[in-house]
Amino acid sequence: MQNSILNFNDYKNYLIKIADLNGAAALLQWDQETYMPLKSANTRAQQLATLSETAHIWATDKDWVTGLKNLAAQHTLEVWEKQNVYVTLQELERKLKLTPPFVANLSRASSMAFNAWQEAKQQNNFGLFQKELENLVNLKIEEAHLIGFDDHPYNALLDEYDPGSTTKDLDNLFKNLLPELQLLVNQLSKKEVSNDFLHLHYPKDQQWNYTLQLLKSIGFNFDKGRQDISSHPFSINFSSEDVRITTRIDEQDFSNATWSCLHEAGHALYEQGLAIEYYGLPVSTYSTLSIHESQSRFWENCIGRSSAFWNYHYKDLQEKFPKQLGNTDLDKFILAINKVTPSFIRTEADELTYHFHVYIRYEIEKELLNKQLQVKDIPERWNELYEKYLGIKVPNLSEGCLQDVHWSHGSFGYFPTYSLGSLAAAQLWNTIQRKHANVVQEIEHGNYANIHSWMKENIYNKGRLYYTNDLLLNATNEPLNTKYFIAYIKNKFEIQ
Amino acid sequence: MQNSILNFNDYKNYLIKIADLNGAAALLQWDQETYMPLKSANTRAQQLATLSETAHIWATDKDWVTGLKNLAAQHTLEVWEKQNVYVTLQELERKLKLTPPFVANLSRASSMAFNAWQEAKQQNNFGLFQKELENLVNLKIEEAHLIGFDDHPYNALLDEYDPGSTTKDLDNLFKNLLPELQLLVNQLSKKEVSNDFLHLHYPKDQQWNYTLQLLKSIGFNFDKGRQDISSHPFSINFSSEDVRITTRIDEQDFSNATWSCLHEAGHALYEQGLAIEYYGLPVSTYSTLSIHESQSRFWENCIGRSSAFWNYHYKDLQEKFPKQLGNTDLDKFILAINKVTPSFIRTEADELTYHFHVYIRYEIEKELLNKQLQVKDIPERWNELYEKYLGIKVPNLSEGCLQDVHWSHGSFGYFPTYSLGSLAAAQLWNTIQRKHANVVQEIEHGNYANIHSWMKENIYNKGRLYYTNDLLLNATNEPLNTKYFIAYIKNKFEIQ
């Protein structure tokens, strides 16, 4: 690597090489969760660790850091160039606090934990995952202390996914959100809504083809991406020209693949919309995970569970699945796909109870991070919180604390971005409707052009030059808050 | 990277990191030829270039080279440790002659050329490939001059695939081989052999399943590997715990997938047989491409086209494809799959005419390398040579000079290893039969245990500590020669 940064072009070329390495690592991860043979977990973990360690070494190289600081001080830079350099410098501060061996350890530990989690989930046996998870939690506590924090170690981890967010902010948002949601859940879950027809037999191949059709219809570009099968749906990218999503198909549950596909597609549209000409630069990188999640929740829920959307798509869907849906009219279908009821699986939860799933994970993570809770006690604590907030008894570990992949990746601090993203989605959706008065009618005609162009201008094109609150302030004139989400829900369920 | 090598363990750890990077690059290549979306060719090329360049920088790092030389001089090393260090040093000499930017350029140029070749082949238009290929040929000429050579620039490139081999050796082997083969081809291609039944309709799914069954039966380990579809079959590995092969299926040609699968399986068994505990070290790396090819040709031909093999498998095959093969007895089947006749496609050629395909490519490559031939004149020269050696008129470019992927990868000097490998396979097979008198009867019972253990002991376990001739000398008591191949062919066709 040529480490001496003299001008913006050197800076750009250096970031491209780091992006190349991160892109390669992402492909190794994608492969690990889709096609990798069983017995190669150890060497794959080793390979990923080397790539992470190298990317880290490059990103924190002394000459590079010096060059970067000199570049930031140059008066010849244009404003947008300065903004890029500024963000790179800011993120560097975090990286400089972690040593390359620590980064490699963490990468290796999470590859190993991922494989242990898969096994544990399949066998419904927390013991198979416990040791690897303890190892990871200890590393994350170490990370929090290396990074440094005010108030709570959790803040150091949150910062990776949503820079600037704190437990104080989150506690506040949840305090505003949950009691109001609780009332709505109590009211709405009493309604008799039948969704049995979503649980008839929907053949795998037909579902797969239908997800591909949905992806095309909302603008996913298959020349710059693909969909595959994995045990936990995810989206990943190696550049904005290669954005991949995965789905899983449950033949007894039509909802599973359909809305997880729309969800991942939201992530993918964002990544495909980033400017390839600035590959590697902050302006060509997603803002925060909360903003990323705002895109997925937007397409999954604001669009994908709306009457307008299915007004356009439902007739065709009925024709594709006449036995399963032939006798169900659009209104019944819309009610069913928006049915509110406490349940065990986060990714299958309705838009309201969803936030309790997130909050429970957030609570457990905070407790793990400040050592109030031991890893071995997670299952008990999990079940206790599900009973407290959702009033349900968790039947087994696979539908309980082993359901999500995140902890096996060491992604502590990640879950809250799901709630933040949902709130942001409603906030963006409110603005779009105000800017484009006919947008709902356009959706009724399968036309998403105004949505795409608004997102492009206000979200995609800003890249990582702004984090959650500043980006929302620019796009919607307000920082992130709960009121648009509550209004969106009340409007959907016609509650005054 | 920690570059100061103090002892064998440091050396090993350093090589592991290089292997990690090369393994990652290999996964990017695999993906490029199997699942990568169309429009991401440019960034993928860029990412591969960065990985190659980095692996090259590490492998040629000054401190590492100094440490390696010091280590080689240490008296405390065990013999096998010394052998590993010696091979690493020897291969380093080649690498030190190429600069990192040259390596990155070459990588980028071959990724681009690969995509151009795919397009050109599909559209039967050499013009779409010409510019990229000219670029690559010029880079390979430059490489030959950077490496240095005696006699012919081609020697510098050959050395990458079969260290020690020269055009003089090859010219000699072909001079011994081709006239004798020519007589045999003339004699055997006159025989009336029907193979029409191999060209009936063989449904894709059924063929796919059959290749999986064959792979299992000869010992391919699916826990440490997989098979996928690609336009040109290949084998690749990211460690001996993750060895992948690809195949293509032609519904009108049963031979295509079946024997290319056995061929790639031979490569894969070799890679899966290398010792994972020495991952990254020469002892855990394949010897030469000629030896690699000896393994693929061994399983494809010596085993896969033998009466003994099909004696065991044919009844089941008939049951799987009763409409296509129900009326064909084993003898007819064996004759058909060994039919000798000049043809256009190398990978589908019989074992005899195969060597003419290789020789033609070898001639063209030599002419390109010493600038006797220009890239734009390849199609004409190709067709001329096919008429001269095989007496056939090439009908189009896709079945002519655009058929093989190799040149698009910049792999000049690679093709001769196909002939060397075929000769070596027959030589190994002769030794195995002498050591294990009952091996043919064992094959008739689907039992390959003695073959696997002989290969493990004499080929796999030697890794890269010996190159072609020394390895064969150890394993068969003779350096590579043509007589066992000629004897093998005469024996197969019962010619005195």
PDB file of C-alpha atoms in Angstrom, chain A residues 1 16-21 23-25 27-31 34-44 46-48 50-51 53-54 57-58 104 108 221-226 228 238-239 241-244 276 279, chain B residues 1 16-21 23-25 27-31 34-44 46-48 50-51 53-54 57-58 104 108 221-226 228 238-239 241-244 276 279:
ATOM      1  CA  MET A   1       0.000   0.000   0.000  1.00  0.00           C
ATOM      2  CA  ILE A  16     -10.888   2.123  -2.501  1.00  0.00           C
ATOM      3  CA  LYS A  17      -8.340  -0.469  -1.396  1.00  0.00           C
ATOM      4  CA  ILE A  18      -9.879  -0.671   2.055  1.00  0.00           C
ATOM      5  CA  ALA A  19     -13.308  -1.042   0.434  1.00  0.00           C
ATOM      6  CA  ASP A  20     -11.900  -3.834  -1.747  1.00  0.00           C
ATOM      7  CA  LEU A  21     -10.773  -5.720   1.320  1.00  0.00           C
ATOM      8  CA  GLY A  23     -15.947  -6.203   0.002  1.00  0.00           C
ATOM      9  CA  ALA A  24     -13.946  -9.427  -0.143  1.00  0.00           C
ATOM     10  CA  ALA A  25     -14.648 -10.086   3.551  1.00  0.00           C
ATOM     11  CA  LEU A  27     -18.333 -12.069   0.125  1.00  0.00           C
ATOM     12  CA  LEU A  28     -16.723 -14.586   2.486  1.00  0.00           C
ATOM     13  CA  GLN A  29     -19.507 -13.886   4.981  1.00  0.00           C
ATOM     14  CA  TRP A  30     -22.226 -14.180   2.362  1.00  0.00           C
ATOM     15  CA  ASP A  31     -20.790 -17.490   1.242  1.00  0.00           C
ATOM     16  CA  THR A  34     -25.359 -19.551   1.849  1.00  0.00           C
ATOM     17  CA  TYR A  35     -23.087 -22.078   0.159  1.00  0.00           C
ATOM     18  CA  MET A  36     -20.080 -22.894   2.347  1.00  0.00           C
ATOM     19  CA  PRO A  37     -19.543 -26.580   3.123  1.00  0.00           C
ATOM     20  CA  LEU A  38     -19.988 -27.659   6.727  1.00  0.00           C
ATOM     21  CA  LYS A  39     -16.428 -28.521   7.667  1.00  0.00           C
ATOM     22  CA  SER A  40     -14.671 -25.409   6.469  1.00  0.00           C
ATOM     23  CA  ALA A  41     -15.864 -23.181   9.305  1.00  0.00           C
ATOM     24  CA  ASN A  42     -12.448 -23.019  10.969  1.00  0.00           C
ATOM     25  CA  THR A  43     -10.416 -21.956   7.970  1.00  0.00           C
ATOM     26  CA  ARG A  44     -13.132 -19.545   6.900  1.00  0.00           C
ATOM     27  CA  GLN A  46      -9.213 -17.691   9.987  1.00  0.00           C
ATOM     28  CA  GLN A  47      -9.505 -16.117   6.526  1.00  0.00           C
ATOM     29  CA  LEU A  48     -12.086 -13.589   7.659  1.00  0.00           C
ATOM     30  CA  THR A  50      -6.953 -11.977   8.375  1.00  0.00           C
ATOM     31  CA  LEU A  51      -9.050  -9.759   6.111  1.00  0.00           C
ATOM     32  CA  GLU A  53      -7.140  -7.439  10.663  1.00  0.00           C
ATOM     33  CA  THR A  54      -5.609  -6.205   7.415  1.00  0.00           C
ATOM     34  CA  ILE A  57      -4.164  -2.165   9.856  1.00  0.00           C
ATOM     35  CA  TRP A  58      -4.629  -0.193   6.658  1.00  0.00           C
ATOM     36  CA  ALA A 104      -8.689 -10.388  14.351  1.00  0.00           C
ATOM     37  CA  ARG A 108     -12.453 -15.202  14.586  1.00  0.00           C
ATOM     38  CA  ASN A 221     -31.826  -4.499 -10.105  1.00  0.00           C
ATOM     39  CA  PHE A 222     -30.873  -8.124 -10.800  1.00  0.00           C
ATOM     40  CA  ASP A 223     -27.972  -7.023 -12.976  1.00  0.00           C
ATOM     41  CA  LYS A 224     -26.451  -5.602  -9.809  1.00  0.00           C
ATOM     42  CA  GLY A 225     -27.621  -8.122  -7.272  1.00  0.00           C
ATOM     43  CA  ARG A 226     -29.199 -11.474  -6.562  1.00  0.00           C
ATOM     44  CA  ASP A 228     -30.404 -16.669  -2.423  1.00  0.00           C
ATOM     45  CA  PHE A 238     -19.589  -5.875  -2.005  1.00  0.00           C
ATOM     46  CA  SER A 239     -20.144  -2.567  -3.846  1.00  0.00           C
ATOM     47  CA  GLU A 241     -22.942  -2.978  -8.189  1.00  0.00           C
ATOM     48  CA  ASP A 242     -23.218  -6.233  -6.264  1.00  0.00           C
ATOM     49  CA  VAL A 243     -25.919  -6.164  -3.619  1.00  0.00           C
ATOM     50  CA  ARG A 244     -27.283  -9.479  -2.425  1.00  0.00           C
ATOM     51  CA  ILE A 276     -20.554   3.734  -7.567  1.00  0.00           C
ATOM     52  CA  TYR A 279     -16.951   3.654  -4.211  1.00  0.00           C
TER      53      TYR A 279
ATOM     54  CA  MET B   1       1.604  -8.111   9.427  1.00  0.00           C
ATOM     55  CA  ILE B  16      -1.063 -18.845   6.737  1.00  0.00           C
ATOM     56  CA  LYS B  17      -1.899 -15.164   6.291  1.00  0.00           C
ATOM     57  CA  ILE B  18      -0.815 -15.249   2.660  1.00  0.00           C
ATOM     58  CA  ALA B  19      -2.922 -18.392   2.185  1.00  0.00           C
ATOM     59  CA  ASP B  20      -5.879 -16.586   3.758  1.00  0.00           C
ATOM     60  CA  LEU B  21      -5.590 -13.795   1.236  1.00  0.00           C
ATOM     61  CA  GLY B  23      -8.141 -18.227  -0.393  1.00  0.00           C
ATOM     62  CA  ALA B  24     -10.284 -15.090  -0.293  1.00  0.00           C
ATOM     63  CA  ALA B  25      -9.218 -14.196  -3.836  1.00  0.00           C
ATOM     64  CA  LEU B  27     -13.602 -17.347  -3.498  1.00  0.00           C
ATOM     65  CA  LEU B  28     -14.042 -14.080  -5.407  1.00  0.00           C
ATOM     66  CA  GLN B  29     -13.030 -15.904  -8.585  1.00  0.00           C
ATOM     67  CA  TRP B  30     -15.361 -18.825  -7.890  1.00  0.00           C
ATOM     68  CA  ASP B  31     -18.204 -16.411  -7.308  1.00  0.00           C
ATOM     69  CA  THR B  34     -20.931 -18.981 -10.694  1.00  0.00           C
ATOM     70  CA  TYR B  35     -23.188 -16.451  -8.985  1.00  0.00           C
ATOM     71  CA  MET B  36     -21.911 -12.901  -9.546  1.00  0.00           C
ATOM     72  CA  PRO B  37     -24.394 -10.461 -11.066  1.00  0.00           C
ATOM     73  CA  LEU B  38     -23.638  -9.203 -14.559  1.00  0.00           C
ATOM     74  CA  LYS B  39     -22.857  -5.580 -13.841  1.00  0.00           C
ATOM     75  CA  SER B  40     -20.357  -5.997 -11.045  1.00  0.00           C
ATOM     76  CA  ALA B  41     -17.489  -7.148 -13.225  1.00  0.00           C
ATOM     77  CA  ASN B  42     -15.544  -3.901 -12.848  1.00  0.00           C
ATOM     78  CA  THR B  43     -15.564  -3.669  -9.076  1.00  0.00           C
ATOM     79  CA  ARG B  44     -14.894  -7.387  -8.778  1.00  0.00           C
ATOM     80  CA  GLN B  46     -10.712  -4.105  -8.781  1.00  0.00           C
ATOM     81  CA  GLN B  47     -11.217  -6.167  -5.618  1.00  0.00           C
ATOM     82  CA  LEU B  48      -9.324  -9.139  -7.007  1.00  0.00           C
ATOM     83  CA  THR B  50      -6.156  -5.480  -4.572  1.00  0.00           C
ATOM     84  CA  LEU B  51      -6.055  -8.968  -3.063  1.00  0.00           C
ATOM     85  CA  GLU B  53      -1.357  -7.085  -5.104  1.00  0.00           C
ATOM     86  CA  THR B  54      -1.493  -7.432  -1.321  1.00  0.00           C
ATOM     87  CA  ILE B  57       3.444  -7.411  -1.335  1.00  0.00           C
ATOM     88  CA  TRP B  58       3.368  -9.729   1.652  1.00  0.00           C
ATOM     89  CA  ALA B 104      -2.380  -5.803  -9.793  1.00  0.00           C
ATOM     90  CA  ARG B 108      -7.322  -6.505 -13.342  1.00  0.00           C
ATOM     91  CA  ASN B 221     -16.321 -35.210   0.546  1.00  0.00           C
ATOM     92  CA  PHE B 222     -19.354 -32.913   0.443  1.00  0.00           C
ATOM     93  CA  ASP B 223     -18.685 -31.739   3.988  1.00  0.00           C
ATOM     94  CA  LYS B 224     -15.512 -30.188   2.595  1.00  0.00           C
ATOM     95  CA  GLY B 225     -16.669 -29.152  -0.825  1.00  0.00           C
ATOM     96  CA  ARG B 226     -19.530 -28.638  -3.240  1.00  0.00           C
ATOM     97  CA  ASP B 228     -22.118 -25.851  -8.814  1.00  0.00           C
ATOM     98  CA  PHE B 238      -9.907 -21.988  -0.448  1.00  0.00           C
ATOM     99  CA  SER B 239      -8.255 -24.609   1.815  1.00  0.00           C
ATOM    100  CA  GLU B 241     -11.540 -28.072   3.826  1.00  0.00           C
ATOM    101  CA  ASP B 242     -13.354 -26.136   1.106  1.00  0.00           C
ATOM    102  CA  VAL B 243     -12.775 -27.553  -2.348  1.00  0.00           C
ATOM    103  CA  ARG B 244     -15.307 -26.711  -5.030  1.00  0.00           C
ATOM    104  CA  ILE B 276      -5.030 -29.115   6.595  1.00  0.00           C
ATOM    105  CA  TYR B 279      -2.389 -25.072   5.624  1.00  0.00           C
TER     106      TYR B 279
END
